PDB file of C-alpha atoms in Angstrom:
ATOM      1  CA  MET E  14     -93.365 126.444  42.375  1.00 74.00           C
ATOM      2  CA  ILE E  15     -95.535 124.373  40.127  1.00 85.00           C
ATOM      3  CA  ARG E  16     -96.180 121.567  42.620  1.00 88.00           C
ATOM      4  CA  ARG E  17     -99.255 122.957  44.358  1.00 91.00           C
ATOM      5  CA  PRO E  18    -101.158 124.057  41.243  1.00 92.00           C
ATOM      6  CA  VAL E  19    -100.578 120.667  39.625  1.00 93.00           C
ATOM      7  CA  ALA E  20    -101.885 118.871  42.722  1.00 93.00           C
ATOM      8  CA  VAL E  21    -104.946 121.163  42.868  1.00 95.00           C
ATOM      9  CA  ILE E  22    -105.681 120.653  39.164  1.00 96.00           C
ATOM     10  CA  THR E  23    -105.245 116.891  39.630  1.00 95.00           C
ATOM     11  CA  ALA E  24    -107.735 116.938  42.506  1.00 96.00           C
ATOM     12  CA  ILE E  25    -110.271 118.956  40.493  1.00 97.00           C
ATOM     13  CA  VAL E  26    -109.947 116.645  37.485  1.00 96.00           C
ATOM     14  CA  LEU E  27    -110.330 113.533  39.660  1.00 96.00           C
ATOM     15  CA  PHE E  28    -113.422 114.993  41.372  1.00 97.00           C
ATOM     16  CA  ALA E  29    -114.957 115.865  37.997  1.00 96.00           C
ATOM     17  CA  GLU E  30    -114.069 112.462  36.584  1.00 94.00           C
ATOM     18  CA  GLY E  31    -115.581 110.693  39.592  1.00 95.00           C
ATOM     19  CA  GLY E  32    -118.799 112.689  39.325  1.00 95.00           C
ATOM     20  CA  GLY E  33    -118.975 112.179  35.565  1.00 94.00           C
ATOM     21  CA  LEU E  34    -118.386 108.449  35.857  1.00 93.00           C
ATOM     22  CA  ALA E  35    -121.025 108.091  38.572  1.00 95.00           C
ATOM     23  CA  TRP E  36    -123.529 110.113  36.511  1.00 96.00           C
ATOM     24  CA  LEU E  37    -122.813 108.112  33.330  1.00 94.00           C
ATOM     25  CA  ASN E  38    -123.311 104.751  35.045  1.00 94.00           C
ATOM     26  CA  TRP E  39    -126.451 106.020  36.765  1.00 94.00           C
ATOM     27  CA  PHE E  40    -127.810 107.170  33.395  1.00 95.00           C
ATOM     28  CA  LEU E  41    -126.944 103.828  31.788  1.00 92.00           C
ATOM     29  CA  GLY E  42    -128.717 102.055  34.645  1.00 91.00           C
ATOM     30  CA  ILE E  43    -131.857 104.095  33.972  1.00 91.00           C
ATOM     31  CA  VAL E  44    -131.640 103.335  30.240  1.00 90.00           C
ATOM     32  CA  VAL E  45    -131.300  99.596  30.892  1.00 87.00           C
ATOM     33  CA  ASP E  46    -134.212  99.708  33.330  1.00 85.00           C
ATOM     34  CA  ARG E  47    -136.494 101.501  30.836  1.00 87.00           C
ATOM     35  CA  GLN E  48    -135.556  99.204  27.944  1.00 83.00           C
ATOM     36  CA  ASP E  49    -136.816  96.213  29.912  1.00 73.00           C
ATOM     37  CA  MET E  50    -134.732  93.868  27.790  1.00 75.00           C
ATOM     38  CA  SER E  51    -132.643  90.933  28.894  1.00 74.00           C
ATOM     39  CA  LEU E  52    -129.002  90.437  27.973  1.00 76.00           C
ATOM     40  CA  ALA E  53    -128.130  86.725  27.821  1.00 81.00           C
ATOM     41  CA  GLY E  54    -130.940  85.902  30.235  1.00 81.00           C
ATOM     42  CA  LEU E  55    -129.905  88.432  32.923  1.00 83.00           C
ATOM     43  CA  ASP E  56    -132.605  90.240  34.854  1.00 84.00           C
ATOM     44  CA  PRO E  57    -132.892  93.874  33.601  1.00 83.00           C
ATOM     45  CA  HIS E  58    -133.441  95.152  37.128  1.00 86.00           C
ATOM     46  CA  ALA E  59    -130.260  93.420  38.327  1.00 88.00           C
ATOM     47  CA  MET E  60    -128.293  94.968  35.465  1.00 89.00           C
ATOM     48  CA  SER E  61    -129.722  98.396  36.271  1.00 89.00           C
ATOM     49  CA  VAL E  62    -128.882  98.142  39.963  1.00 92.00           C
ATOM     50  CA  SER E  63    -125.401  96.792  39.168  1.00 92.00           C
ATOM     51  CA  SER E  64    -124.674  99.683  36.826  1.00 92.00           C
ATOM     52  CA  LYS E  65    -125.798 102.237  39.400  1.00 94.00           C
ATOM     53  CA  ALA E  66    -123.839 100.550  42.204  1.00 95.00           C
ATOM     54  CA  GLY E  67    -120.715 100.333  40.045  1.00 95.00           C
ATOM     55  CA  GLY E  68    -121.039 104.009  39.191  1.00 95.00           C
ATOM     56  CA  VAL E  69    -121.309 104.974  42.837  1.00 95.00           C
ATOM     57  CA  VAL E  70    -118.349 102.800  43.845  1.00 96.00           C
ATOM     58  CA  PHE E  71    -116.052 104.064  41.087  1.00 95.00           C
ATOM     59  CA  GLY E  72    -117.240 107.635  41.571  1.00 95.00           C
ATOM     60  CA  LEU E  73    -116.357 107.436  45.259  1.00 96.00           C
ATOM     61  CA  TYR E  74    -112.996 105.854  44.407  1.00 96.00           C
ATOM     62  CA  PHE E  75    -112.067 108.714  42.075  1.00 96.00           C
ATOM     63  CA  ALA E  76    -113.363 111.251  44.610  1.00 96.00           C
ATOM     64  CA  LEU E  77    -111.197 109.652  47.325  1.00 96.00           C
ATOM     65  CA  CYS E  78    -108.198 109.850  45.000  1.00 96.00           C
ATOM     66  CA  GLY E  79    -109.099 113.502  44.472  1.00 96.00           C
ATOM     67  CA  VAL E  80    -109.069 113.989  48.244  1.00 96.00           C
ATOM     68  CA  ALA E  81    -105.577 112.463  48.316  1.00 95.00           C
ATOM     69  CA  ALA E  82    -104.359 114.934  45.673  1.00 95.00           C
ATOM     70  CA  LEU E  83    -106.055 117.817  47.483  1.00 96.00           C
ATOM     71  CA  LEU E  84    -104.366 116.862  50.762  1.00 95.00           C
ATOM     72  CA  VAL E  85    -101.012 116.855  48.976  1.00 94.00           C
ATOM     73  CA  ALA E  86    -101.719 120.378  47.734  1.00 93.00           C
ATOM     74  CA  LEU E  87    -102.983 121.701  51.058  1.00 94.00           C
ATOM     75  CA  ARG E  88    -100.179 120.206  53.138  1.00 91.00           C
ATOM     76  CA  ASP E  89     -97.517 120.867  50.492  1.00 89.00           C
ATOM     77  CA  ARG E  90     -95.989 117.515  51.396  1.00 90.00           C
ATOM     78  CA  PRO E  91     -95.866 114.204  49.550  1.00 90.00           C
ATOM     79  CA  ALA E  92     -98.653 111.690  50.038  1.00 90.00           C
ATOM     80  CA  ARG E  93     -97.823 108.923  52.466  1.00 90.00           C
ATOM     81  CA  GLY E  94     -99.344 105.556  53.303  1.00 92.00           C
ATOM     82  CA  VAL E  95    -102.829 104.849  52.002  1.00 94.00           C
ATOM     83  CA  TRP E  96    -103.035 108.229  50.238  1.00 94.00           C
ATOM     84  CA  ARG E  97     -99.916 107.439  48.190  1.00 94.00           C
ATOM     85  CA  ILE E  98    -101.241 103.973  47.365  1.00 95.00           C
ATOM     86  CA  LEU E  99    -104.495 105.567  46.159  1.00 95.00           C
ATOM     87  CA  LEU E 100    -102.633 107.981  43.885  1.00 95.00           C
ATOM     88  CA  ILE E 101    -100.455 105.197  42.475  1.00 95.00           C
ATOM     89  CA  SER E 102    -103.496 102.983  41.894  1.00 96.00           C
ATOM     90  CA  VAL E 103    -105.384 105.755  40.087  1.00 96.00           C
ATOM     91  CA  ALA E 104    -102.330 106.303  37.874  1.00 95.00           C
ATOM     92  CA  VAL E 105    -102.334 102.604  36.971  1.00 96.00           C
ATOM     93  CA  VAL E 106    -106.095 102.717  36.341  1.00 95.00           C
ATOM     94  CA  HIS E 107    -105.687 105.653  33.958  1.00 95.00           C
ATOM     95  CA  GLY E 108    -102.876 103.905  32.111  1.00 94.00           C
ATOM     96  CA  LEU E 109    -105.032 100.815  31.622  1.00 94.00           C
ATOM     97  CA  LEU E 110    -108.143 102.815  30.733  1.00 92.00           C
ATOM     98  CA  GLY E 111    -106.105 104.766  28.196  1.00 93.00           C
ATOM     99  CA  ALA E 112    -105.071 101.523  26.535  1.00 93.00           C
ATOM    100  CA  PHE E 113    -108.684 100.341  26.359  1.00 93.00           C
ATOM    101  CA  VAL E 114    -110.404 103.549  25.282  1.00 93.00           C
ATOM    102  CA  VAL E 115    -108.120 104.166  22.328  1.00 92.00           C
ATOM    103  CA  GLY E 116    -109.791 101.266  20.536  1.00 91.00           C
ATOM    104  CA  LEU E 117    -113.291 101.664  21.947  1.00 91.00           C
ATOM    105  CA  VAL E 118    -113.820 105.435  22.018  1.00 92.00           C
ATOM    106  CA  GLY E 119    -110.983 107.030  20.090  1.00 93.00           C
ATOM    107  CA  TRP E 120    -107.846 109.104  20.353  1.00 94.00           C
ATOM    108  CA  GLY E 121    -109.533 111.998  22.154  1.00 93.00           C
ATOM    109  CA  ALA E 122    -110.453 109.807  25.110  1.00 92.00           C
ATOM    110  CA  PHE E 123    -106.955 108.326  25.053  1.00 94.00           C
ATOM    111  CA  ALA E 124    -105.450 111.828  25.169  1.00 95.00           C
ATOM    112  CA  PHE E 125    -107.662 112.743  28.124  1.00 94.00           C
ATOM    113  CA  MET E 126    -106.617 109.609  30.017  1.00 94.00           C
ATOM    114  CA  MET E 127    -102.948 110.346  29.344  1.00 95.00           C
ATOM    115  CA  VAL E 128    -103.331 113.953  30.527  1.00 95.00           C
ATOM    116  CA  VAL E 129    -104.877 112.749  33.786  1.00 95.00           C
ATOM    117  CA  LEU E 130    -102.156 110.098  34.098  1.00 95.00           C
ATOM    118  CA  GLY E 131     -99.534 112.796  33.600  1.00 95.00           C
ATOM    119  CA  LEU E 132    -101.144 115.025  36.231  1.00 95.00           C
ATOM    120  CA  VAL E 133    -101.210 112.213  38.784  1.00 95.00           C
ATOM    121  CA  LEU E 134     -97.591 111.292  38.036  1.00 94.00           C
ATOM    122  CA  LEU E 135     -96.522 114.938  38.307  1.00 93.00           C
ATOM    123  CA  THR E 136     -98.301 115.165  41.648  1.00 93.00           C
ATOM    124  CA  LEU E 137     -96.475 112.072  42.869  1.00 92.00           C
ATOM    125  CA  MET E 138     -93.036 112.893  41.461  1.00 91.00           C
ATOM    126  CA  THR E 139     -92.738 116.616  42.126  1.00 89.00           C
ATOM    127  CA  TYR E 140     -93.147 116.013  45.830  1.00 81.00           C
ATOM    128  CA  ASP E 141     -90.291 113.510  46.027  1.00 75.00           C
ATOM    129  CA  ARG E 142     -87.501 114.675  48.291  1.00 63.00           C
ATOM    130  CA  GLN E 143     -85.091 117.017  46.540  1.00 57.00           C
ATOM    131  CA  VAL E 144     -81.428 117.198  47.494  1.00 47.00           C
ATOM    132  CA  GLY E 145     -81.037 120.528  49.252  1.00 52.00           C
ATOM    133  CA  PRO E 146     -77.954 122.686  49.892  1.00 55.00           C
ATOM    134  CA  ALA E 147     -77.294 121.029  53.266  1.00 52.00           C
ATOM    135  CA  ASP E 148     -77.137 117.589  51.638  1.00 49.00           C
ATOM    136  CA  ALA E 149     -74.888 118.839  48.840  1.00 50.00           C
ATOM    137  CA  VAL E 150     -72.408 120.415  51.301  1.00 51.00           C
ATOM    138  CA  SER E 151     -72.211 117.337  53.524  1.00 50.00           C
ATOM    139  CA  GLY E 152     -71.845 115.019  50.537  1.00 51.00           C
ATOM    140  CA  GLY E 153     -74.917 113.012  51.465  1.00 48.00           C
ATOM    141  CA  ASP E 154     -77.323 111.655  48.933  1.00 50.00           C
ATOM    142  CA  GLY E 155     -80.437 112.518  50.906  1.00 48.00           C
ATOM    143  CA  ASN E 156     -81.133 109.105  52.408  1.00 50.00           C
ATOM    144  CA  GLY E 157     -78.697 109.011  55.308  1.00 48.00           C
ATOM    145  CA  THR E 158     -75.798 107.265  53.605  1.00 49.00           C
ATOM    146  CA  GLY E 159     -72.433 108.891  53.284  1.00 47.00           C
ATOM    147  CA  GLY E 160     -71.308 112.241  54.561  1.00 45.00           C
ATOM    148  CA  GLY E 161     -73.655 112.676  57.516  1.00 44.00           C
ATOM    149  CA  PRO E 162     -72.862 112.007  61.164  1.00 46.00           C
ATOM    150  CA  GLU E 163     -74.798 108.751  61.071  1.00 46.00           C
ATOM    151  CA  GLY E 164     -74.138 107.929  57.420  1.00 45.00           C
ATOM    152  CA  GLY E 165     -71.454 105.427  56.617  1.00 46.00           C
ATOM    153  CA  LYS E 166     -71.833 103.489  59.881  1.00 46.00           C
ATOM    154  CA  ASP E 167     -74.079 100.646  60.839  1.00 48.00           C
ATOM    155  CA  ASP E 168     -75.519 100.120  64.330  1.00 49.00           C
ATOM    156  CA  GLY E 169     -72.289  98.531  65.563  1.00 49.00           C
ATOM    157  CA  GLY E 170     -70.152 101.548  64.689  1.00 49.00           C
ATOM    158  CA  SER E 171     -68.158  99.768  61.988  1.00 48.00           C
ATOM    159  CA  PRO E 172     -67.750 101.368  58.571  1.00 52.00           C
ATOM    160  CA  VAL E 173     -70.321 100.374  55.973  1.00 52.00           C
ATOM    161  CA  GLU E 174     -69.302 100.139  52.353  1.00 54.00           C
ATOM    162  CA  ASP E 175     -71.486 102.229  50.093  1.00 58.00           C
ATOM    163  CA  GLY E 176     -70.622 100.169  47.036  1.00 57.00           C
ATOM    164  CA  PRO E 177     -67.733 100.053  44.602  1.00 66.00           C
ATOM    165  CA  ALA E 178     -65.396 103.009  44.401  1.00 65.00           C
ATOM    166  CA  PRO E 179     -66.086 105.418  41.544  1.00 70.00           C
ATOM    167  CA  VAL E 180     -64.072 104.895  38.398  1.00 75.00           C
ATOM    168  CA  THR E 181     -61.964 107.855  37.315  1.00 76.00           C
ATOM    169  CA  PRO E 182     -61.073 108.270  33.664  1.00 75.00           C
ATOM    170  CA  PRO E 183     -57.394 107.990  32.733  1.00 76.00           C
ATOM    171  CA  ALA E 184     -55.424 111.192  32.242  1.00 77.00           C
ATOM    172  CA  PRO E 185     -54.929 112.236  28.616  1.00 78.00           C
ATOM    173  CA  SER E 186     -51.652 111.277  27.029  1.00 76.00           C
ATOM    174  CA  THR E 187     -49.231 114.103  26.126  1.00 76.00           C
ATOM    175  CA  SER E 188     -47.121 112.176  23.619  1.00 64.00           C
TER     176      SER E 188
END
């Protein structure tokens, strides 16, 4: 299947992106420190330290999201709990960054952000529960409602309505 390779590629890309982002901010912090210029009265040393700290924080964030994708690949199961929240948040971050970089950097950066967004979304969506043969035979929809021994009943044992009855099309007229 394609699920594991996509999750591994997603993890590699997130690790590389985290390292690249940390390196870029560290480099910018060194440049600001060597320029020894003030921006709107801010201390150059404070700007340098802030850039380096921001790079480390965001680099670690992307690396942690990479760990989440790698765990999905290694376990061959969907991410749960905090790991899933991390993957969803990094997808949102890439969507927002894509919107910003198209105007600031160009279409190439936008394309990269959209590729990473697509990889994260594929990692999240390909591991969603698929309806298997057992669910199709029993008539269940995969979430415990209808068709199963416990589906269609609430805790009190009374029937539970699954919603409105399906509408069947009228038979064709022969006249």
